[in-house]
Amino acid sequence: ALVTGILTTTAKAVSNGGIGIPDDVKLTFGGTGTGDLQIFHDATNSFSAISDQGTGPLVLLSNNLLVQNAGGTENMITATEDGAVTLFHNHVAKLATASGGVTVTGEVAAATLDISGAVDIAGQSTVTGGAVSAPSYSFTGDTDTGISRPTANAVNIVTAGTERVRIDSSGSLIKASGGLIK
């Protein structure tokens, strides 16, 4: 039977053939017509969405959560109860939470990376050369003090935005004012 307008029922609705919702029509929950929660598909833009318009959080309840691509052939996000949350790129795990912190596979690109706590790096870690006024390796709250690379094959130690000591490409330790330290 075709129903137009609003169908109100106090009984449970059961469908053995499924429920079909046409394109550009929203399935809404809560409210009177607009709904706090909306599930819809926009055929014009090939856009499907679950939209939470309410004031509280959208809560998904599950022991395990898996988000895959449309074909179901590639993991994008996995989350396990009392376990890891993993983000994937091209079906390869790139960022995962673990009991001891976070595991990153690949490079971390950031203009500024603020790390507190222990860092365990397996492999090579690289940063930009930095400058005397903003060394590559500096300290939270004291960003003009640290270590940087002033030229190729050299390292300097900087305090208060001033180079104090440099180790040049030959391994010589040089005072910022000039001259070797022996």
Coordinates of C-alpha atoms in Angstrom, one line a residue, residues 52 103 131 136 139 166 177 181:
D52 CA 23.9 13.3 13.5
T103 CA 53.1 3.0 16.2
A131 CA 68.2 27.8 11.9
S136 CA 65.7 21.6 14.4
F139 CA 62.7 22.3 23.7
R166 CA 79.9 23.9 16.0
S177 CA 83.6 33.2 18.2
I181 CA 88.5 24.0 21.1

